[in-house]
mmCIF file of C-alpha atoms in Angstrom:
data_model
loop_
_atom_site.group_PDB
_atom_site.id
_atom_site.type_symbol
_atom_site.label_atom_id
_atom_site.label_comp_id
_atom_site.label_asym_id
_atom_site.label_seq_id
_atom_site.Cartn_x
_atom_site.Cartn_y
_atom_site.Cartn_z
ATOM 1 C CA MET K 218 14.429 -86.747 -57.867
ATOM 2 C CA ALA K 219 12.602 -89.246 -56.257
ATOM 3 C CA ARG K 220 15.363 -88.968 -53.210
ATOM 4 C CA ARG K 221 14.662 -85.283 -53.062
ATOM 5 C CA SER K 222 10.993 -85.872 -53.266
ATOM 6 C CA LYS K 223 11.218 -88.046 -50.188
ATOM 7 C CA LEU K 224 13.385 -85.669 -48.225
ATOM 8 C CA ARG K 225 10.636 -82.938 -48.912
ATOM 9 C CA VAL K 226 8.304 -85.360 -47.491
ATOM 10 C CA VAL K 227 10.193 -85.531 -44.348
ATOM 11 C CA CYS K 228 10.703 -82.047 -43.804
ATOM 12 C CA ASN K 229 7.353 -81.520 -44.356
ATOM 13 C CA ARG K 230 6.587 -83.783 -41.376
ATOM 14 C CA LEU K 231 8.887 -82.070 -39.350
ATOM 15 C CA VAL K 232 7.240 -78.678 -39.822
ATOM 16 C CA GLU K 233 3.780 -80.123 -38.958
ATOM 17 C CA SER K 234 4.913 -81.799 -36.029
ATOM 18 C CA ALA K 235 6.018 -78.629 -34.401
ATOM 19 C CA PRO K 236 2.411 -76.881 -33.770
ATOM 20 C CA ALA K 237 1.692 -80.333 -31.932
ATOM 21 C CA LEU K 238 4.869 -80.201 -29.600
ATOM 22 C CA ALA K 239 3.932 -76.606 -29.336
ATOM 23 C CA GLY K 240 0.131 -77.222 -27.933
ATOM 24 C CA ILE K 241 1.405 -80.120 -26.089
ATOM 25 C CA VAL K 242 3.642 -78.063 -24.096
ATOM 26 C CA VAL K 243 0.832 -75.685 -23.390
ATOM 27 C CA VAL K 244 -1.827 -78.064 -22.458
ATOM 28 C CA THR K 245 0.355 -80.190 -19.984
ATOM 29 C CA PHE K 246 1.475 -77.044 -18.067
ATOM 30 C CA ILE K 247 -2.070 -75.809 -17.639
ATOM 31 C CA LEU K 248 -3.191 -79.108 -16.681
ATOM 32 C CA THR K 249 -0.387 -80.023 -14.147
ATOM 33 C CA ARG K 250 -1.331 -76.668 -12.561
ATOM 34 C CA ALA K 251 -4.929 -77.882 -12.214
ATOM 35 C CA LEU K 252 -3.781 -81.120 -10.415
ATOM 36 C CA PRO K 253 -5.095 -81.274 -6.710
ATOM 37 C CA GLY K 254 -2.944 -80.735 -3.656
ATOM 38 C CA ASP K 255 0.108 -78.404 -3.491
ATOM 39 C CA PRO K 256 3.487 -79.557 -4.067
ATOM 40 C CA ALA K 257 5.238 -77.305 -1.977
ATOM 41 C CA VAL K 258 3.149 -78.774 1.256
ATOM 42 C CA TYR K 259 4.113 -82.102 0.106
ATOM 43 C CA PHE K 260 7.744 -80.925 -0.030
ATOM 44 C CA ALA K 261 7.953 -78.981 3.551
ATOM 45 C CA GLY K 262 6.502 -82.544 4.930
ATOM 46 C CA PRO K 263 3.426 -82.639 7.486
ATOM 47 C CA ALA K 264 5.273 -80.717 10.725
ATOM 48 C CA ALA K 265 5.757 -77.502 8.061
ATOM 49 C CA THR K 266 4.838 -74.038 9.324
ATOM 50 C CA ALA K 267 3.076 -71.949 6.979
ATOM 51 C CA GLU K 268 6.271 -69.390 6.758
ATOM 52 C CA SER K 269 8.218 -72.526 5.619
ATOM 53 C CA ILE K 270 5.517 -73.545 2.855
ATOM 54 C CA ALA K 271 5.610 -70.317 1.425
ATOM 55 C CA GLN K 272 9.100 -70.196 1.447
ATOM 56 C CA ILE K 273 9.472 -73.307 -0.607
ATOM 57 C CA ARG K 274 6.621 -72.171 -2.847
ATOM 58 C CA LYS K 275 8.918 -69.080 -3.453
ATOM 59 C CA SER K 276 12.048 -70.957 -4.177
ATOM 60 C CA LEU K 277 10.137 -73.262 -6.438
ATOM 61 C CA GLY K 278 8.273 -70.351 -8.368
ATOM 62 C CA LEU K 279 4.992 -71.310 -7.640
ATOM 63 C CA ASP K 280 4.299 -68.182 -6.083
ATOM 64 C CA ARG K 281 4.729 -66.336 -9.428
ATOM 65 C CA SER K 282 1.494 -65.645 -11.934
ATOM 66 C CA LEU K 283 0.821 -68.596 -14.608
ATOM 67 C CA PRO K 284 2.211 -66.797 -17.146
ATOM 68 C CA ALA K 285 5.409 -65.864 -15.572
ATOM 69 C CA GLN K 286 5.528 -69.787 -14.594
ATOM 70 C CA PHE K 287 5.231 -70.485 -18.243
ATOM 71 C CA VAL K 288 7.751 -67.962 -19.341
ATOM 72 C CA MET K 289 10.322 -69.849 -16.988
ATOM 73 C CA TYR K 290 9.035 -73.117 -18.051
ATOM 74 C CA LEU K 291 9.959 -72.248 -21.592
ATOM 75 C CA ASP K 292 13.393 -70.924 -20.828
ATOM 76 C CA ASN K 293 14.403 -74.194 -18.833
ATOM 77 C CA LEU K 294 13.047 -75.791 -21.807
ATOM 78 C CA ALA K 295 15.069 -73.932 -24.263
ATOM 79 C CA ASN K 296 18.247 -74.669 -22.166
ATOM 80 C CA GLY K 297 17.178 -78.651 -22.073
ATOM 81 C CA ASP K 298 16.174 -78.139 -18.371
ATOM 82 C CA LEU K 299 13.259 -80.120 -17.567
ATOM 83 C CA GLY K 300 13.202 -78.962 -13.998
ATOM 84 C CA GLN K 301 13.901 -80.727 -10.845
ATOM 85 C CA SER K 302 11.468 -83.591 -9.370
ATOM 86 C CA ILE K 303 10.339 -82.699 -5.659
ATOM 87 C CA SER K 304 9.642 -86.025 -4.897
ATOM 88 C CA THR K 305 13.228 -87.142 -5.456
ATOM 89 C CA GLY K 306 15.440 -84.724 -5.578
ATOM 90 C CA GLN K 307 17.072 -85.792 -9.164
ATOM 91 C CA PRO K 308 16.828 -83.373 -12.081
ATOM 92 C CA VAL K 309 13.757 -84.931 -14.223
ATOM 93 C CA ALA K 310 15.954 -85.580 -17.476
ATOM 94 C CA ALA K 311 18.132 -87.305 -15.718
ATOM 95 C CA GLU K 312 15.584 -89.611 -13.942
ATOM 96 C CA LEU K 313 13.713 -90.308 -17.429
ATOM 97 C CA MET K 314 16.911 -91.380 -19.191
ATOM 98 C CA ALA K 315 17.889 -93.583 -16.129
ATOM 99 C CA ARG K 316 14.121 -95.343 -16.499
ATOM 100 C CA LEU K 317 13.352 -94.882 -20.395
ATOM 101 C CA PRO K 318 15.810 -98.143 -21.087
ATOM 102 C CA ALA K 319 13.661 -100.589 -18.881
ATOM 103 C CA SER K 320 10.375 -99.261 -20.292
ATOM 104 C CA LEU K 321 12.173 -99.595 -24.039
ATOM 105 C CA GLU K 322 13.390 -102.936 -23.284
ATOM 106 C CA LEU K 323 9.988 -104.148 -21.726
ATOM 107 C CA THR K 324 7.978 -102.388 -24.853
ATOM 108 C CA LEU K 325 10.206 -103.534 -27.633
ATOM 109 C CA THR K 326 10.424 -107.332 -26.414
ATOM 110 C CA ALA K 327 6.605 -107.581 -26.131
ATOM 111 C CA LEU K 328 6.203 -106.076 -29.520
ATOM 112 C CA LEU K 329 8.359 -108.487 -31.290
ATOM 113 C CA LEU K 330 6.892 -111.105 -29.387
ATOM 114 C CA SER K 331 3.280 -110.242 -30.308
ATOM 115 C CA ALA K 332 4.092 -108.976 -33.991
ATOM 116 C CA ALA K 333 5.917 -112.678 -34.373
ATOM 117 C CA ILE K 334 2.570 -114.233 -33.377
ATOM 118 C CA ALA K 335 0.063 -111.679 -34.381
ATOM 119 C CA ILE K 336 1.434 -110.836 -38.138
ATOM 120 C CA PRO K 337 1.240 -114.976 -39.414
ATOM 121 C CA LEU K 338 -1.814 -115.854 -37.490
ATOM 122 C CA GLY K 339 -3.600 -112.764 -39.110
ATOM 123 C CA ILE K 340 -2.311 -113.662 -42.515
ATOM 124 C CA VAL K 341 -3.162 -117.472 -42.290
ATOM 125 C CA ALA K 342 -6.946 -116.433 -40.728
ATOM 126 C CA ALA K 343 -7.317 -113.920 -43.486
ATOM 127 C CA THR K 344 -6.631 -116.677 -46.168
ATOM 128 C CA ARG K 345 -8.757 -119.071 -44.480
ATOM 129 C CA PRO K 346 -11.823 -117.522 -43.448
ATOM 130 C CA ASP K 347 -14.055 -119.249 -41.172
ATOM 131 C CA SER K 348 -11.434 -122.147 -40.283
ATOM 132 C CA PHE K 349 -10.116 -123.061 -36.707
ATOM 133 C CA VAL K 350 -7.459 -120.981 -37.360
ATOM 134 C CA ASP K 351 -9.592 -117.838 -38.033
ATOM 135 C CA HIS K 352 -11.872 -118.483 -34.841
ATOM 136 C CA LEU K 353 -8.421 -118.726 -33.116
ATOM 137 C CA CYS K 354 -7.401 -115.327 -34.094
ATOM 138 C CA ARG K 355 -11.056 -113.872 -33.235
ATOM 139 C CA PHE K 356 -10.514 -115.411 -29.727
ATOM 140 C CA VAL K 357 -7.107 -114.160 -29.238
ATOM 141 C CA THR K 358 -8.161 -110.616 -30.069
ATOM 142 C CA THR K 359 -11.213 -110.387 -28.360
ATOM 143 C CA ALA K 360 -9.141 -112.008 -25.063
ATOM 144 C CA GLY K 361 -6.511 -109.663 -25.338
ATOM 145 C CA VAL K 362 -8.450 -106.399 -25.559
ATOM 146 C CA SER K 363 -10.952 -107.932 -22.721
ATOM 147 C CA LEU K 364 -8.599 -109.239 -20.281
ATOM 148 C CA PRO K 365 -7.002 -106.225 -18.211
ATOM 149 C CA THR K 366 -3.122 -106.296 -18.212
ATOM 150 C CA PHE K 367 -3.267 -105.994 -14.275
ATOM 151 C CA PHE K 368 -5.148 -109.393 -13.912
ATOM 152 C CA THR K 369 -3.217 -111.280 -16.875
ATOM 153 C CA GLY K 370 0.195 -110.263 -15.056
ATOM 154 C CA LEU K 371 -1.068 -111.224 -11.568
ATOM 155 C CA ALA K 372 -2.548 -114.559 -13.128
ATOM 156 C CA LEU K 373 0.808 -115.245 -14.846
ATOM 157 C CA VAL K 374 2.622 -114.890 -11.682
ATOM 158 C CA TYR K 375 0.296 -116.792 -9.762
ATOM 159 C CA PHE K 376 0.935 -119.553 -11.987
ATOM 160 C CA PHE K 377 4.541 -119.773 -13.081
ATOM 161 C CA TYR K 378 5.773 -118.440 -9.963
ATOM 162 C CA TYR K 379 3.301 -119.381 -6.923
ATOM 163 C CA LEU K 380 2.144 -122.718 -7.775
ATOM 164 C CA LEU K 381 4.881 -123.552 -10.751
ATOM 165 C CA PRO K 382 8.200 -121.746 -9.307
ATOM 166 C CA LEU K 383 9.463 -121.412 -13.171
ATOM 167 C CA ALA K 384 9.721 -117.976 -12.934
ATOM 168 C CA PRO K 385 11.676 -115.660 -10.707
ATOM 169 C CA ALA K 386 10.034 -113.295 -8.143
ATOM 170 C CA PRO K 387 8.450 -110.574 -9.621
ATOM 171 C CA MET K 388 10.549 -108.088 -8.283
ATOM 172 C CA GLY K 389 12.108 -105.611 -10.954
ATOM 173 C CA ARG K 390 14.777 -106.091 -13.699
ATOM 174 C CA LEU K 391 17.392 -108.352 -12.247
ATOM 175 C CA ASP K 392 17.545 -110.472 -9.214
ATOM 176 C CA VAL K 393 19.285 -109.206 -6.170
ATOM 177 C CA ILE K 394 22.334 -111.228 -6.263
ATOM 178 C CA PHE K 395 23.478 -110.172 -9.498
ATOM 179 C CA LEU K 396 24.731 -106.593 -10.357
ATOM 180 C CA PRO K 397 23.877 -104.801 -13.251
ATOM 181 C CA PRO K 398 25.808 -105.363 -16.542
ATOM 182 C CA PRO K 399 28.362 -102.330 -17.739
ATOM 183 C CA ARG K 400 25.820 -99.664 -19.177
ATOM 184 C CA LEU K 401 25.793 -99.320 -22.854
ATOM 185 C CA SER K 402 22.267 -99.349 -24.144
ATOM 186 C CA GLY K 403 20.592 -99.567 -21.111
ATOM 187 C CA PHE K 404 18.790 -102.661 -21.922
ATOM 188 C CA TYR K 405 20.104 -105.198 -19.637
ATOM 189 C CA THR K 406 19.823 -108.422 -21.553
ATOM 190 C CA LEU K 407 21.604 -106.526 -25.009
ATOM 191 C CA ASP K 408 24.108 -105.226 -22.450
ATOM 192 C CA ALA K 409 24.804 -108.588 -20.461
ATOM 193 C CA LEU K 410 25.444 -110.413 -24.128
ATOM 194 C CA VAL K 411 28.041 -107.522 -25.264
ATOM 195 C CA ALA K 412 29.822 -107.879 -21.819
ATOM 196 C CA GLY K 413 29.846 -111.804 -22.371
ATOM 197 C CA ASP K 414 28.134 -112.329 -18.880
ATOM 198 C CA LEU K 415 25.512 -114.965 -19.746
ATOM 199 C CA ALA K 416 24.802 -115.681 -16.142
ATOM 200 C CA THR K 417 23.618 -111.997 -15.896
ATOM 201 C CA PHE K 418 22.073 -112.206 -19.401
ATOM 202 C CA ARG K 419 19.658 -115.311 -18.241
ATOM 203 C CA ALA K 420 18.913 -113.692 -14.782
ATOM 204 C CA ALA K 421 17.650 -110.513 -17.195
ATOM 205 C CA LEU K 422 15.839 -112.501 -19.439
ATOM 206 C CA ALA K 423 14.122 -114.600 -16.866
ATOM 207 C CA GLN K 424 12.809 -111.294 -15.383
ATOM 208 C CA LEU K 425 11.933 -110.064 -18.988
ATOM 209 C CA VAL K 426 10.041 -112.729 -19.993
ATOM 210 C CA LEU K 427 6.587 -112.492 -17.780
ATOM 211 C CA PRO K 428 6.128 -108.908 -18.122
ATOM 212 C CA ALA K 429 6.725 -109.252 -21.730
ATOM 213 C CA ILE K 430 4.105 -111.806 -22.462
ATOM 214 C CA THR K 431 1.795 -110.024 -20.264
ATOM 215 C CA LEU K 432 2.274 -106.627 -22.550
ATOM 216 C CA GLY K 433 2.494 -108.771 -25.454
ATOM 217 C CA LEU K 434 -0.957 -110.448 -24.739
ATOM 218 C CA PHE K 435 -2.395 -106.759 -24.969
ATOM 219 C CA THR K 436 -0.406 -105.421 -27.994
ATOM 220 C CA LEU K 437 -1.202 -108.875 -29.963
ATOM 221 C CA ALA K 438 -5.189 -107.900 -30.408
ATOM 222 C CA PRO K 439 -4.759 -104.841 -32.349
ATOM 223 C CA LEU K 440 -2.009 -106.211 -34.663
ATOM 224 C CA ALA K 441 -3.788 -109.491 -35.506
ATOM 225 C CA ARG K 442 -7.043 -107.740 -35.886
ATOM 226 C CA MET K 443 -5.712 -105.372 -38.507
ATOM 227 C CA THR K 444 -3.348 -107.926 -40.229
ATOM 228 C CA ARG K 445 -6.846 -110.239 -40.814
ATOM 229 C CA GLY K 446 -8.660 -107.446 -41.921
ATOM 230 C CA SER K 447 -6.396 -105.609 -44.189
ATOM 231 C CA MET K 448 -5.369 -109.252 -45.646
ATOM 232 C CA LEU K 449 -8.853 -109.591 -46.478
ATOM 233 C CA SER K 450 -9.412 -106.690 -48.014
ATOM 234 C CA VAL K 451 -6.232 -106.763 -50.593
ATOM 235 C CA LEU K 452 -7.099 -110.573 -50.931
ATOM 236 C CA GLY K 453 -10.404 -109.809 -52.574
ATOM 237 C CA SER K 454 -9.007 -106.656 -54.698
ATOM 238 C CA ASP K 455 -8.785 -106.695 -58.657
ATOM 239 C CA PHE K 456 -5.126 -106.769 -59.149
ATOM 240 C CA VAL K 457 -4.954 -109.692 -56.854
ATOM 241 C CA ARG K 458 -7.409 -111.731 -58.844
ATOM 242 C CA THR K 459 -5.437 -110.747 -61.805
ATOM 243 C CA ALA K 460 -2.425 -112.058 -60.601
ATOM 244 C CA ARG K 461 -4.048 -115.422 -59.899
ATOM 245 C CA ALA K 462 -5.572 -115.469 -63.250
ATOM 246 C CA ALA K 463 -2.241 -114.944 -64.997
ATOM 247 C CA GLY K 464 -0.889 -118.385 -63.222
ATOM 248 C CA LEU K 465 1.538 -116.902 -60.617
ATOM 249 C CA SER K 466 1.946 -118.751 -57.748
ATOM 250 C CA GLY K 467 -0.264 -118.888 -54.327
ATOM 251 C CA ALA K 468 3.207 -117.726 -52.266
ATOM 252 C CA THR K 469 4.024 -115.215 -54.805
ATOM 253 C CA VAL K 470 0.640 -113.604 -54.737
ATOM 254 C CA LEU K 471 0.030 -113.712 -50.871
ATOM 255 C CA PHE K 472 3.393 -112.318 -50.190
ATOM 256 C CA THR K 473 4.726 -110.221 -53.071
ATOM 257 C CA TYR K 474 1.407 -108.826 -54.079
ATOM 258 C CA ALA K 475 -1.184 -108.998 -51.099
ATOM 259 C CA PHE K 476 1.021 -108.834 -47.962
ATOM 260 C CA ARG K 477 3.048 -106.001 -49.248
ATOM 261 C CA ASN K 478 0.326 -103.926 -49.978
ATOM 262 C CA ALA K 479 -1.550 -104.763 -46.570
ATOM 263 C CA LEU K 480 1.501 -104.179 -44.589
ATOM 264 C CA LEU K 481 1.151 -99.884 -44.634
ATOM 265 C CA PRO K 482 -1.690 -100.263 -42.028
ATOM 266 C CA VAL K 483 -0.266 -102.784 -39.875
ATOM 267 C CA ILE K 484 2.815 -100.578 -39.738
ATOM 268 C CA THR K 485 0.771 -97.787 -38.679
ATOM 269 C CA THR K 486 -1.385 -99.942 -36.231
ATOM 270 C CA LEU K 487 2.509 -101.222 -34.823
ATOM 271 C CA GLY K 488 3.688 -97.894 -34.230
ATOM 272 C CA MET K 489 0.493 -96.494 -32.536
ATOM 273 C CA VAL K 490 0.748 -99.504 -30.343
ATOM 274 C CA PHE K 491 4.118 -99.100 -29.502
ATOM 275 C CA SER K 492 3.655 -95.240 -28.685
ATOM 276 C CA PHE K 493 0.574 -96.168 -26.850
ATOM 277 C CA THR K 494 2.192 -98.738 -24.847
ATOM 278 C CA LEU K 495 5.329 -97.328 -24.030
ATOM 279 C CA GLY K 496 3.339 -94.837 -21.599
ATOM 280 C CA ALA K 497 0.599 -96.855 -20.831
ATOM 281 C CA ASN K 498 2.085 -99.914 -19.347
ATOM 282 C CA VAL K 499 2.140 -98.685 -15.792
ATOM 283 C CA LEU K 500 0.073 -101.126 -14.654
ATOM 284 C CA VAL K 501 2.512 -104.124 -15.956
ATOM 285 C CA GLU K 502 5.218 -102.194 -14.422
ATOM 286 C CA LYS K 503 3.392 -101.874 -11.064
ATOM 287 C CA VAL K 504 2.818 -105.902 -11.006
ATOM 288 C CA PHE K 505 6.452 -106.678 -11.790
ATOM 289 C CA ALA K 506 7.963 -103.883 -10.017
ATOM 290 C CA TRP K 507 9.656 -102.783 -13.254
ATOM 291 C CA PRO K 508 11.523 -99.348 -12.718
ATOM 292 C CA GLY K 509 9.933 -97.794 -16.060
ATOM 293 C CA ILE K 510 9.252 -94.489 -16.710
ATOM 294 C CA GLY K 511 5.365 -95.474 -16.661
ATOM 295 C CA SER K 512 5.592 -95.937 -12.534
ATOM 296 C CA TYR K 513 7.418 -93.066 -12.345
ATOM 297 C CA ALA K 514 4.957 -90.633 -13.924
ATOM 298 C CA ILE K 515 2.411 -92.010 -11.475
ATOM 299 C CA ALA K 516 4.197 -91.204 -8.493
ATOM 300 C CA ALA K 517 4.754 -87.861 -9.894
ATOM 301 C CA LEU K 518 0.938 -87.539 -10.290
ATOM 302 C CA VAL K 519 0.051 -88.897 -6.764
ATOM 303 C CA VAL K 520 2.251 -86.110 -4.961
ATOM 304 C CA SER K 521 1.431 -83.274 -7.871
ATOM 305 C CA ASP K 522 5.125 -83.180 -9.212
ATOM 306 C CA TYR K 523 4.769 -80.663 -11.712
ATOM 307 C CA ALA K 524 8.343 -80.833 -13.478
ATOM 308 C CA ALA K 525 8.144 -84.685 -13.401
ATOM 309 C CA VAL K 526 4.688 -84.909 -14.941
ATOM 310 C CA GLN K 527 5.635 -82.423 -17.940
ATOM 311 C CA GLY K 528 8.864 -83.924 -18.179
ATOM 312 C CA PHE K 529 7.337 -87.443 -19.007
ATOM 313 C CA VAL K 530 4.860 -85.979 -21.144
ATOM 314 C CA LEU K 531 6.825 -83.960 -23.002
ATOM 315 C CA ALA K 532 9.215 -87.145 -23.670
ATOM 316 C CA MET K 533 6.337 -89.103 -24.451
ATOM 317 C CA ALA K 534 5.294 -86.428 -27.122
ATOM 318 C CA ILE K 535 8.531 -86.036 -28.895
ATOM 319 C CA LEU K 536 8.775 -89.886 -28.780
ATOM 320 C CA PHE K 537 5.447 -89.966 -30.597
ATOM 321 C CA VAL K 538 6.175 -87.566 -33.180
ATOM 322 C CA ALA K 539 9.520 -89.187 -34.013
ATOM 323 C CA LEU K 540 7.804 -92.658 -34.089
ATOM 324 C CA ASN K 541 5.556 -90.991 -36.704
ATOM 325 C CA LEU K 542 8.254 -89.779 -38.481
ATOM 326 C CA LEU K 543 9.953 -93.239 -38.694
ATOM 327 C CA ILE K 544 6.710 -94.292 -39.882
ATOM 328 C CA ASP K 545 6.818 -92.176 -43.006
ATOM 329 C CA LEU K 546 10.519 -92.989 -43.644
ATOM 330 C CA VAL K 547 8.948 -96.676 -43.619
ATOM 331 C CA TYR K 548 6.361 -95.865 -46.073
ATOM 332 C CA THR K 549 8.538 -94.739 -48.641
ATOM 333 C CA LEU K 550 10.513 -97.645 -48.550
ATOM 334 C CA ILE K 551 7.492 -99.827 -49.124
ATOM 335 C CA ASP K 552 5.439 -97.572 -51.182
ATOM 336 C CA PRO K 553 7.537 -95.578 -53.341
ATOM 337 C CA ARG K 554 4.264 -93.687 -54.522
ATOM 338 C CA ILE K 555 4.085 -92.032 -50.848
ATOM 339 C CA GLY K 556 7.344 -90.003 -51.849
ATOM 340 C CA MET K 557 6.330 -89.314 -55.590
ATOM 341 C CA GLU K 558 2.989 -87.800 -54.227
ATOM 342 C CA GLY K 559 4.654 -85.660 -51.572
#
C-alpha cells in the first residue's frame, strides 16, 4: 500500500511537470526570437549580399511567420531533433551530449566538496551557537555569496599557478600532452580510473581541482547556511527536548532525531544549487577554459544561435524537472509520511 502511494506521488509529479516544460518551450522560443542580431547575417559572413542572406534565411526557416516556425520547432522536437547550430555547423543534441559530461563532472565534484565541508560545519555551528565555529560558518557563508566566482577563480590561478607553480595551466580538462581516456561516462577522472590509466587520472584530477574549489566555495554558502538554520530550528523543537529528557545520548539525539528531520530542507537546497550551478557556472568555465555547456550557451547567445540556445534551455529544464523528481523520491525514503500523505 505504501509503495503504491509513493508511486502515485511520483506520477503526480510527472504530470505536474508537463505544463512547466510546455511553458518553457514556448517562452524560450519567443525570447530567442527577440534576441538582437540576425543569425542569417552572421552565418552568411561580412561579404555576403542581400540575396545570399535571404537565401540563408529561407534555408533556416527564418522567412516564415513565428507560428510556422514554432510548429516546425515542435515537429523537430517530437522527432528528437534540437536543430543544427549555425555557429559550429553541428547538431545541437550532439554538441550538448559532448559538453554535458564536462559540466556535470565539474559541478558534481564541486557539490561533493562543498557538501563535505558545509554540512558538518553547519551542524557544529548549530550545536555551538556564538562559538568560534559558528562565527567561522557565518564568515564562510558571507564570503561565499559575496565573492564573484570569476574573482575567486582568477585569485586561485594567480596564487597556485603563477606564484606557486603547484597547479597546471588553466587550459581545459586535460593537458595537451595527454589524450582523453576511452569514453564511458564522459568523466575524465572516472574513465581514466576504469581504464587503469593513473597518469591520465592524475592529470585530469589536477585540472579539476581549482575550478571545483572555485565553484565549491560558491555552493558551500547556501548549504552551510541552510544546515545551520535547519538544525537550530530542529534542536529547539519539543520532540528533541523530550528525547533529551528521556536520557538518550547526545549523539543519538543529534543524528537520529535532529539531523534526520533537518535533512529535508538541506536536500532541497542541494538540488536547487545543483540545477542552478550546472547552467550558471559559465564564468568558472571561461576562467579555466572548461569546455562545458555554460560556455557553449554564452557563445550561442552572442551570435543569436536560436537552435543552440533553445536546446540548452530545454536540456536544463529537463534536468531541473528530473532533479526535482529525484528529490521527491529521496523525500519518501527519508520521511515516509510524505508518501502516505500523497
